């Protein structure tokens, strides 16, 4: 009598039993792949290298298992072992990130638009996208001021704190009075909602067929961006978002005036 198992085997043509492939029966995921992703995710922003013991601790895996996975990833260039034995991310990981950014045409569209918005506002500008239950900063252009708000690209941030995430939720169809108001205005500002002393204002960016791509955001110290200043900046932020929407949708010849925000409700 056979029973379902998380371990499946396959028999090669020569009759020898191959190594078992471990999978999660409820999801169909391959455990070895999930563990490899754990290893890559263990590196925090700003960490150039990690010891094997630290990788083992963060992934909650035995050292021998971590070493075997690390060596496998190194064969494809996703990890590199340094002379002192520590591990760092390899060039293949960087190339993967570059291809991810290329999907949004960062160099040709996003960066120039954010640079123009930074010049117009005098503050830092960024573009956020939704990844599951969080938002991440895909690209950012720092403002000219010495005192400014810093955000790390790629870091997962909450959707329900801060104007970039609120805008993404609103134009994803999130119910509630606040989100309906954001849809009606076409922008949202916040002061100290996610990070004390930081003010932001954001507007949605769309692609083809009005598919929400993310939100464009201007941020800076709250001492320099009170509510009145943020509201004065709204037309410039909305204009930048509109221009990005047409550019990313491939409709560069269209007018820069989009339909009212209420028409964008999913």
PDB file of C-alpha atoms in Angstrom:
ATOM      1  CA  UNK A   1       0.000   0.000   0.000  1.00  0.00           C
ATOM      2  CA  UNK A   2       1.514   3.340  -1.050  1.00  0.00           C
ATOM      3  CA  UNK A   3       1.271   6.632   0.809  1.00  0.00           C
ATOM      4  CA  UNK A   4       1.976  10.194  -0.323  1.00  0.00           C
ATOM      5  CA  UNK A   5       5.379  11.461   0.670  1.00  0.00           C
ATOM      6  CA  UNK A   6       7.377  14.660   0.549  1.00  0.00           C
ATOM      7  CA  UNK A   7      10.219  12.650  -1.004  1.00  0.00           C
ATOM      8  CA  UNK A   8       9.994  11.398  -4.562  1.00  0.00           C
ATOM      9  CA  UNK A   9      12.571   9.393  -6.480  1.00  0.00           C
ATOM     10  CA  UNK A  10      13.174   8.750 -10.140  1.00  0.00           C
ATOM     11  CA  UNK A  11      15.060   5.824 -11.644  1.00  0.00           C
ATOM     12  CA  UNK A  12      17.640   6.637 -14.358  1.00  0.00           C
ATOM     13  CA  UNK A  13      17.951   4.542 -17.464  1.00  0.00           C
ATOM     14  CA  UNK A  14      20.947   2.675 -16.048  1.00  0.00           C
ATOM     15  CA  UNK A  15      18.796   1.278 -13.232  1.00  0.00           C
ATOM     16  CA  UNK A  16      20.560   3.158 -10.415  1.00  0.00           C
ATOM     17  CA  UNK A  17      18.431   5.135  -7.963  1.00  0.00           C
ATOM     18  CA  UNK A  18      18.986   8.879  -8.223  1.00  0.00           C
ATOM     19  CA  UNK A  19      19.222  11.246  -5.281  1.00  0.00           C
ATOM     20  CA  UNK A  20      15.780  11.931  -3.799  1.00  0.00           C
ATOM     21  CA  UNK A  21      14.139  15.223  -4.713  1.00  0.00           C
ATOM     22  CA  UNK A  22      12.494  16.787  -1.692  1.00  0.00           C
ATOM     23  CA  UNK A  23       9.297  18.737  -2.261  1.00  0.00           C
ATOM     24  CA  UNK A  24       6.493  20.203  -0.208  1.00  0.00           C
ATOM     25  CA  UNK A  25       3.338  18.188  -1.058  1.00  0.00           C
ATOM     26  CA  UNK A  26       0.867  20.963  -0.190  1.00  0.00           C
ATOM     27  CA  UNK A  27       2.440  23.559  -2.488  1.00  0.00           C
ATOM     28  CA  UNK A  28       4.477  21.532  -4.952  1.00  0.00           C
ATOM     29  CA  UNK A  29       7.544  23.646  -4.143  1.00  0.00           C
ATOM     30  CA  UNK A  30      11.024  22.117  -4.188  1.00  0.00           C
ATOM     31  CA  UNK A  31      12.664  22.426  -0.783  1.00  0.00           C
ATOM     32  CA  UNK A  32      16.178  22.663  -2.198  1.00  0.00           C
ATOM     33  CA  UNK A  33      15.188  25.665  -4.301  1.00  0.00           C
ATOM     34  CA  UNK A  34      13.458  27.332  -1.364  1.00  0.00           C
ATOM     35  CA  UNK A  35      16.591  26.851   0.744  1.00  0.00           C
ATOM     36  CA  UNK A  36      18.746  28.354  -1.982  1.00  0.00           C
ATOM     37  CA  UNK A  37      16.492  31.411  -2.044  1.00  0.00           C
ATOM     38  CA  UNK A  38      16.777  31.611   1.756  1.00  0.00           C
ATOM     39  CA  UNK A  39      20.528  31.755   1.402  1.00  0.00           C
ATOM     40  CA  UNK A  40      20.398  34.624  -1.088  1.00  0.00           C
ATOM     41  CA  UNK A  41      17.836  36.482   1.018  1.00  0.00           C
ATOM     42  CA  UNK A  42      20.041  36.182   4.102  1.00  0.00           C
ATOM     43  CA  UNK A  43      22.217  39.050   2.879  1.00  0.00           C
ATOM     44  CA  UNK A  44      20.893  42.338   4.221  1.00  0.00           C
ATOM     45  CA  UNK A  45      21.384  45.661   2.480  1.00  0.00           C
ATOM     46  CA  UNK A  46      24.864  47.008   3.128  1.00  0.00           C
ATOM     47  CA  UNK A  47      26.357  43.604   4.031  1.00  0.00           C
ATOM     48  CA  UNK A  48      29.176  42.767   1.658  1.00  0.00           C
ATOM     49  CA  UNK A  49      29.883  39.284   3.026  1.00  0.00           C
ATOM     50  CA  UNK A  50      28.786  36.756   5.669  1.00  0.00           C
ATOM     51  CA  UNK A  51      30.430  33.877   7.465  1.00  0.00           C
ATOM     52  CA  UNK A  52      29.121  30.354   6.952  1.00  0.00           C
ATOM     53  CA  UNK A  53      28.068  30.176  10.608  1.00  0.00           C
ATOM     54  CA  UNK A  54      26.005  33.368  10.260  1.00  0.00           C
ATOM     55  CA  UNK A  55      24.332  32.110   7.087  1.00  0.00           C
ATOM     56  CA  UNK A  56      23.509  28.899   8.936  1.00  0.00           C
ATOM     57  CA  UNK A  57      22.010  30.847  11.849  1.00  0.00           C
ATOM     58  CA  UNK A  58      19.910  33.150   9.677  1.00  0.00           C
ATOM     59  CA  UNK A  59      18.583  30.338   7.496  1.00  0.00           C
ATOM     60  CA  UNK A  60      18.189  27.953  10.450  1.00  0.00           C
ATOM     61  CA  UNK A  61      19.948  25.248   8.478  1.00  0.00           C
ATOM     62  CA  UNK A  62      22.877  22.995   9.360  1.00  0.00           C
ATOM     63  CA  UNK A  63      26.293  24.262   8.285  1.00  0.00           C
ATOM     64  CA  UNK A  64      26.885  21.295   5.987  1.00  0.00           C
ATOM     65  CA  UNK A  65      23.569  21.956   4.233  1.00  0.00           C
ATOM     66  CA  UNK A  66      24.372  25.652   3.837  1.00  0.00           C
ATOM     67  CA  UNK A  67      27.843  24.859   2.510  1.00  0.00           C
ATOM     68  CA  UNK A  68      26.454  22.426  -0.071  1.00  0.00           C
ATOM     69  CA  UNK A  69      23.855  24.953  -1.285  1.00  0.00           C
ATOM     70  CA  UNK A  70      26.397  27.795  -1.314  1.00  0.00           C
ATOM     71  CA  UNK A  71      28.823  25.791  -3.435  1.00  0.00           C
ATOM     72  CA  UNK A  72      26.009  24.936  -5.856  1.00  0.00           C
ATOM     73  CA  UNK A  73      25.004  28.597  -6.162  1.00  0.00           C
ATOM     74  CA  UNK A  74      28.662  29.509  -6.669  1.00  0.00           C
ATOM     75  CA  UNK A  75      28.815  27.252  -9.723  1.00  0.00           C
ATOM     76  CA  UNK A  76      26.260  29.543 -11.397  1.00  0.00           C
ATOM     77  CA  UNK A  77      27.806  32.766 -10.119  1.00  0.00           C
ATOM     78  CA  UNK A  78      25.097  33.664  -7.589  1.00  0.00           C
ATOM     79  CA  UNK A  79      27.520  33.384  -4.671  1.00  0.00           C
ATOM     80  CA  UNK A  80      31.275  33.796  -4.418  1.00  0.00           C
ATOM     81  CA  UNK A  81      33.526  32.483  -1.642  1.00  0.00           C
ATOM     82  CA  UNK A  82      36.214  34.916  -0.562  1.00  0.00           C
ATOM     83  CA  UNK A  83      39.777  33.993   0.361  1.00  0.00           C
ATOM     84  CA  UNK A  84      38.945  34.265   4.077  1.00  0.00           C
ATOM     85  CA  UNK A  85      36.116  31.738   3.684  1.00  0.00           C
ATOM     86  CA  UNK A  86      33.242  34.216   3.903  1.00  0.00           C
ATOM     87  CA  UNK A  87      30.536  34.294   1.235  1.00  0.00           C
ATOM     88  CA  UNK A  88      29.260  37.229  -0.822  1.00  0.00           C
ATOM     89  CA  UNK A  89      26.686  37.681  -3.549  1.00  0.00           C
ATOM     90  CA  UNK A  90      28.061  36.975  -7.014  1.00  0.00           C
ATOM     91  CA  UNK A  91      27.750  38.734 -10.375  1.00  0.00           C
ATOM     92  CA  UNK A  92      24.802  36.599 -11.450  1.00  0.00           C
ATOM     93  CA  UNK A  93      22.764  38.030  -8.565  1.00  0.00           C
ATOM     94  CA  UNK A  94      23.574  41.548  -9.737  1.00  0.00           C
ATOM     95  CA  UNK A  95      22.693  40.714 -13.308  1.00  0.00           C
ATOM     96  CA  UNK A  96      19.363  39.311 -12.150  1.00  0.00           C
ATOM     97  CA  UNK A  97      18.606  42.601 -10.387  1.00  0.00           C
ATOM     98  CA  UNK A  98      19.609  44.569 -13.474  1.00  0.00           C
ATOM     99  CA  UNK A  99      17.203  42.567 -15.611  1.00  0.00           C
ATOM    100  CA  UNK A 100      14.454  43.199 -13.077  1.00  0.00           C
ATOM    101  CA  UNK A 101      15.044  46.943 -13.305  1.00  0.00           C
ATOM    102  CA  UNK A 102      15.189  46.761 -17.098  1.00  0.00           C
ATOM    103  CA  UNK A 103      11.571  45.610 -17.093  1.00  0.00           C
ATOM    104  CA  UNK A 104      10.635  49.132 -15.984  1.00  0.00           C
ATOM    105  CA  UNK A 105      13.041  50.878 -18.401  1.00  0.00           C
ATOM    106  CA  UNK A 106      14.907  52.516 -15.520  1.00  0.00           C
ATOM    107  CA  UNK A 107      17.716  54.191 -17.450  1.00  0.00           C
ATOM    108  CA  UNK A 108      15.705  55.558 -20.377  1.00  0.00           C
ATOM    109  CA  UNK A 109      12.453  56.520 -18.655  1.00  0.00           C
ATOM    110  CA  UNK A 110      12.418  56.408 -14.864  1.00  0.00           C
ATOM    111  CA  UNK A 111      15.734  58.028 -14.004  1.00  0.00           C
ATOM    112  CA  UNK A 112      15.323  61.041 -16.360  1.00  0.00           C
ATOM    113  CA  UNK A 113      11.776  61.663 -15.095  1.00  0.00           C
ATOM    114  CA  UNK A 114      12.857  61.458 -11.457  1.00  0.00           C
ATOM    115  CA  UNK A 115      15.817  63.747 -12.115  1.00  0.00           C
ATOM    116  CA  UNK A 116      13.465  66.338 -13.627  1.00  0.00           C
ATOM    117  CA  UNK A 117      11.126  66.031 -10.646  1.00  0.00           C
ATOM    118  CA  UNK A 118      14.055  66.446  -8.252  1.00  0.00           C
ATOM    119  CA  UNK A 119      15.140  69.621 -10.028  1.00  0.00           C
ATOM    120  CA  UNK A 120      11.598  71.001  -9.965  1.00  0.00           C
ATOM    121  CA  UNK A 121      10.943  70.172  -6.308  1.00  0.00           C
ATOM    122  CA  UNK A 122      14.401  70.509  -4.798  1.00  0.00           C
ATOM    123  CA  UNK A 123      13.791  67.225  -2.967  1.00  0.00           C
ATOM    124  CA  UNK A 124      14.531  63.521  -3.510  1.00  0.00           C
ATOM    125  CA  UNK A 125      12.297  61.556  -5.885  1.00  0.00           C
ATOM    126  CA  UNK A 126      11.682  57.810  -6.084  1.00  0.00           C
ATOM    127  CA  UNK A 127       9.607  55.175  -7.833  1.00  0.00           C
ATOM    128  CA  UNK A 128       7.988  52.408  -5.774  1.00  0.00           C
ATOM    129  CA  UNK A 129       6.504  49.117  -6.942  1.00  0.00           C
ATOM    130  CA  UNK A 130       4.414  46.532  -5.167  1.00  0.00           C
ATOM    131  CA  UNK A 131       5.907  43.125  -4.486  1.00  0.00           C
ATOM    132  CA  UNK A 132       3.316  40.994  -2.728  1.00  0.00           C
ATOM    133  CA  UNK A 133       2.430  42.547   0.612  1.00  0.00           C
ATOM    134  CA  UNK A 134       5.216  45.162   0.605  1.00  0.00           C
ATOM    135  CA  UNK A 135       6.501  48.017  -1.541  1.00  0.00           C
ATOM    136  CA  UNK A 136      10.078  48.425  -2.665  1.00  0.00           C
ATOM    137  CA  UNK A 137      12.021  51.382  -4.015  1.00  0.00           C
ATOM    138  CA  UNK A 138      13.032  50.472  -7.559  1.00  0.00           C
ATOM    139  CA  UNK A 139      14.987  53.641  -8.362  1.00  0.00           C
ATOM    140  CA  UNK A 140      15.743  56.860  -6.491  1.00  0.00           C
ATOM    141  CA  UNK A 141      17.323  60.222  -7.321  1.00  0.00           C
ATOM    142  CA  UNK A 142      18.699  62.162  -4.366  1.00  0.00           C
ATOM    143  CA  UNK A 143      17.836  65.820  -3.937  1.00  0.00           C
ATOM    144  CA  UNK A 144      20.414  68.625  -3.793  1.00  0.00           C
ATOM    145  CA  UNK A 145      19.814  69.465  -0.125  1.00  0.00           C
ATOM    146  CA  UNK A 146      22.400  68.427   2.467  1.00  0.00           C
ATOM    147  CA  UNK A 147      19.634  67.318   4.847  1.00  0.00           C
ATOM    148  CA  UNK A 148      17.422  64.804   3.090  1.00  0.00           C
ATOM    149  CA  UNK A 149      15.504  61.600   3.578  1.00  0.00           C
ATOM    150  CA  UNK A 150      17.354  58.424   2.601  1.00  0.00           C
ATOM    151  CA  UNK A 151      15.616  55.251   1.380  1.00  0.00           C
ATOM    152  CA  UNK A 152      17.342  52.020   0.454  1.00  0.00           C
ATOM    153  CA  UNK A 153      16.484  50.577  -2.927  1.00  0.00           C
ATOM    154  CA  UNK A 154      15.076  47.074  -2.753  1.00  0.00           C
ATOM    155  CA  UNK A 155      14.110  47.237   0.915  1.00  0.00           C
ATOM    156  CA  UNK A 156      10.630  45.905   1.672  1.00  0.00           C
ATOM    157  CA  UNK A 157       8.427  48.589   3.261  1.00  0.00           C
ATOM    158  CA  UNK A 158       4.804  48.456   4.484  1.00  0.00           C
ATOM    159  CA  UNK A 159       2.056  49.382   2.061  1.00  0.00           C
ATOM    160  CA  UNK A 160      -0.199  50.894   4.708  1.00  0.00           C
ATOM    161  CA  UNK A 161       2.308  53.428   6.068  1.00  0.00           C
ATOM    162  CA  UNK A 162       3.556  56.307   3.961  1.00  0.00           C
ATOM    163  CA  UNK A 163       2.094  57.936   0.866  1.00  0.00           C
ATOM    164  CA  UNK A 164       3.790  55.690  -1.771  1.00  0.00           C
ATOM    165  CA  UNK A 165       2.200  52.565  -0.326  1.00  0.00           C
ATOM    166  CA  UNK A 166      -1.151  54.221   0.340  1.00  0.00           C
ATOM    167  CA  UNK A 167      -1.338  55.304  -3.306  1.00  0.00           C
ATOM    168  CA  UNK A 168      -0.517  51.785  -4.490  1.00  0.00           C
ATOM    169  CA  UNK A 169      -3.249  50.341  -2.259  1.00  0.00           C
ATOM    170  CA  UNK A 170      -5.781  52.963  -3.355  1.00  0.00           C
ATOM    171  CA  UNK A 171      -5.313  52.336  -7.072  1.00  0.00           C
ATOM    172  CA  UNK A 172      -5.247  48.582  -6.491  1.00  0.00           C
ATOM    173  CA  UNK A 173      -8.863  48.918  -5.347  1.00  0.00           C
ATOM    174  CA  UNK A 174      -8.404  48.909  -1.551  1.00  0.00           C
ATOM    175  CA  UNK A 175     -11.767  49.718   0.076  1.00  0.00           C
ATOM    176  CA  UNK A 176     -12.272  52.456   2.635  1.00  0.00           C
ATOM    177  CA  UNK A 177     -12.918  56.174   2.865  1.00  0.00           C
ATOM    178  CA  UNK A 178      -9.234  57.126   2.899  1.00  0.00           C
ATOM    179  CA  UNK A 179      -8.490  55.187  -0.276  1.00  0.00           C
ATOM    180  CA  UNK A 180     -11.566  56.529  -2.043  1.00  0.00           C
ATOM    181  CA  UNK A 181     -10.382  60.058  -1.228  1.00  0.00           C
ATOM    182  CA  UNK A 182      -6.937  59.241  -2.642  1.00  0.00           C
ATOM    183  CA  UNK A 183      -8.543  57.953  -5.843  1.00  0.00           C
ATOM    184  CA  UNK A 184     -10.576  61.129  -6.143  1.00  0.00           C
ATOM    185  CA  UNK A 185      -7.570  63.430  -5.577  1.00  0.00           C
ATOM    186  CA  UNK A 186      -5.119  61.410  -7.642  1.00  0.00           C
ATOM    187  CA  UNK A 187      -2.354  61.860  -5.040  1.00  0.00           C
ATOM    188  CA  UNK A 188      -1.653  61.469  -1.335  1.00  0.00           C
ATOM    189  CA  UNK A 189       0.700  63.100   1.144  1.00  0.00           C
ATOM    190  CA  UNK A 190       1.804  61.982   4.595  1.00  0.00           C
ATOM    191  CA  UNK A 191       3.962  63.392   7.374  1.00  0.00           C
ATOM    192  CA  UNK A 192       5.686  61.096   9.856  1.00  0.00           C
ATOM    193  CA  UNK A 193       3.417  58.147   9.074  1.00  0.00           C
ATOM    194  CA  UNK A 194       6.133  55.546   8.497  1.00  0.00           C
ATOM    195  CA  UNK A 195       9.223  57.402   9.659  1.00  0.00           C
ATOM    196  CA  UNK A 196       9.225  60.254  12.138  1.00  0.00           C
ATOM    197  CA  UNK A 197      10.240  63.603  10.689  1.00  0.00           C
ATOM    198  CA  UNK A 198       9.785  62.500   7.057  1.00  0.00           C
ATOM    199  CA  UNK A 199       7.193  63.951   4.667  1.00  0.00           C
ATOM    200  CA  UNK A 200       6.196  62.446   1.327  1.00  0.00           C
ATOM    201  CA  UNK A 201       3.771  63.052  -1.522  1.00  0.00           C
ATOM    202  CA  UNK A 202       2.970  60.420  -4.153  1.00  0.00           C
ATOM    203  CA  UNK A 203       0.897  59.790  -7.280  1.00  0.00           C
ATOM    204  CA  UNK A 204       0.126  56.584  -9.241  1.00  0.00           C
ATOM    205  CA  UNK A 205       1.908  55.443 -12.386  1.00  0.00           C
ATOM    206  CA  UNK A 206       0.128  53.221 -14.920  1.00  0.00           C
ATOM    207  CA  UNK A 207       1.162  51.092 -17.869  1.00  0.00           C
ATOM    208  CA  UNK A 208      -0.771  49.713 -20.807  1.00  0.00           C
ATOM    209  CA  UNK A 209      -4.519  49.285 -20.342  1.00  0.00           C
ATOM    210  CA  UNK A 210      -4.321  51.347 -17.135  1.00  0.00           C
ATOM    211  CA  UNK A 211      -2.512  48.574 -15.263  1.00  0.00           C
ATOM    212  CA  UNK A 212      -1.030  50.018 -12.070  1.00  0.00           C
ATOM    213  CA  UNK A 213       2.779  49.875 -12.140  1.00  0.00           C
ATOM    214  CA  UNK A 214       3.633  51.746  -8.947  1.00  0.00           C
ATOM    215  CA  UNK A 215       3.860  55.218  -7.474  1.00  0.00           C
ATOM    216  CA  UNK A 216       6.193  58.163  -7.914  1.00  0.00           C
ATOM    217  CA  UNK A 217       7.151  59.925  -4.705  1.00  0.00           C
ATOM    218  CA  UNK A 218       8.867  63.097  -3.518  1.00  0.00           C
ATOM    219  CA  UNK A 219      10.245  62.967   0.015  1.00  0.00           C
ATOM    220  CA  UNK A 220      12.166  65.165   2.422  1.00  0.00           C
ATOM    221  CA  UNK A 221      12.342  66.366   6.023  1.00  0.00           C
ATOM    222  CA  UNK A 222       8.994  67.369   7.493  1.00  0.00           C
ATOM    223  CA  UNK A 223      10.564  70.618   8.671  1.00  0.00           C
ATOM    224  CA  UNK A 224      10.987  71.599   5.019  1.00  0.00           C
ATOM    225  CA  UNK A 225       7.779  70.004   3.713  1.00  0.00           C
ATOM    226  CA  UNK A 226       4.760  71.008   5.798  1.00  0.00           C
ATOM    227  CA  UNK A 227       1.252  70.219   4.556  1.00  0.00           C
ATOM    228  CA  UNK A 228       0.923  73.452   2.589  1.00  0.00           C
ATOM    229  CA  UNK A 229       4.203  72.849   0.751  1.00  0.00           C
ATOM    230  CA  UNK A 230       3.242  69.264  -0.043  1.00  0.00           C
ATOM    231  CA  UNK A 231      -0.086  70.333  -1.502  1.00  0.00           C
ATOM    232  CA  UNK A 232       1.654  72.998  -3.590  1.00  0.00           C
ATOM    233  CA  UNK A 233       3.895  70.261  -5.010  1.00  0.00           C
ATOM    234  CA  UNK A 234       0.950  68.032  -5.971  1.00  0.00           C
ATOM    235  CA  UNK A 235       0.580  69.316  -9.594  1.00  0.00           C
ATOM    236  CA  UNK A 236       4.273  68.672 -10.320  1.00  0.00           C
ATOM    237  CA  UNK A 237       4.136  65.164  -8.836  1.00  0.00           C
ATOM    238  CA  UNK A 238       0.950  64.319 -10.741  1.00  0.00           C
ATOM    239  CA  UNK A 239       2.458  65.668 -13.982  1.00  0.00           C
ATOM    240  CA  UNK A 240       5.570  63.516 -13.489  1.00  0.00           C
ATOM    241  CA  UNK A 241       3.379  60.465 -12.810  1.00  0.00           C
ATOM    242  CA  UNK A 242       1.316  61.162 -15.935  1.00  0.00           C
ATOM    243  CA  UNK A 243       4.416  61.514 -18.105  1.00  0.00           C
ATOM    244  CA  UNK A 244       5.820  58.274 -16.697  1.00  0.00           C
ATOM    245  CA  UNK A 245       2.526  56.507 -17.356  1.00  0.00           C
ATOM    246  CA  UNK A 246       2.536  57.482 -21.029  1.00  0.00           C
ATOM    247  CA  UNK A 247       6.229  56.698 -21.448  1.00  0.00           C
ATOM    248  CA  UNK A 248       6.014  53.272 -19.803  1.00  0.00           C
ATOM    249  CA  UNK A 249       2.869  52.468 -21.768  1.00  0.00           C
ATOM    250  CA  UNK A 250       4.686  53.332 -25.000  1.00  0.00           C
ATOM    251  CA  UNK A 251       2.340  56.231 -25.809  1.00  0.00           C
ATOM    252  CA  UNK A 252       4.854  59.073 -25.949  1.00  0.00           C
ATOM    253  CA  UNK A 253       2.792  61.118 -28.392  1.00  0.00           C
ATOM    254  CA  UNK A 254      -0.231  61.418 -26.140  1.00  0.00           C
ATOM    255  CA  UNK A 255      -1.327  64.479 -24.257  1.00  0.00           C
ATOM    256  CA  UNK A 256       0.019  64.836 -20.724  1.00  0.00           C
ATOM    257  CA  UNK A 257      -3.490  65.270 -19.284  1.00  0.00           C
ATOM    258  CA  UNK A 258      -5.013  62.028 -18.020  1.00  0.00           C
ATOM    259  CA  UNK A 259      -8.625  61.284 -17.036  1.00  0.00           C
ATOM    260  CA  UNK A 260      -9.807  62.249 -13.586  1.00  0.00           C
ATOM    261  CA  UNK A 261      -8.599  60.053 -10.731  1.00  0.00           C
ATOM    262  CA  UNK A 262     -12.082  58.660 -10.122  1.00  0.00           C
ATOM    263  CA  UNK A 263     -12.001  57.120 -13.609  1.00  0.00           C
ATOM    264  CA  UNK A 264      -8.913  55.132 -12.648  1.00  0.00           C
ATOM    265  CA  UNK A 265     -10.746  53.092 -10.018  1.00  0.00           C
ATOM    266  CA  UNK A 266     -10.040  49.412 -10.797  1.00  0.00           C
TER     267      UNK A 266
END
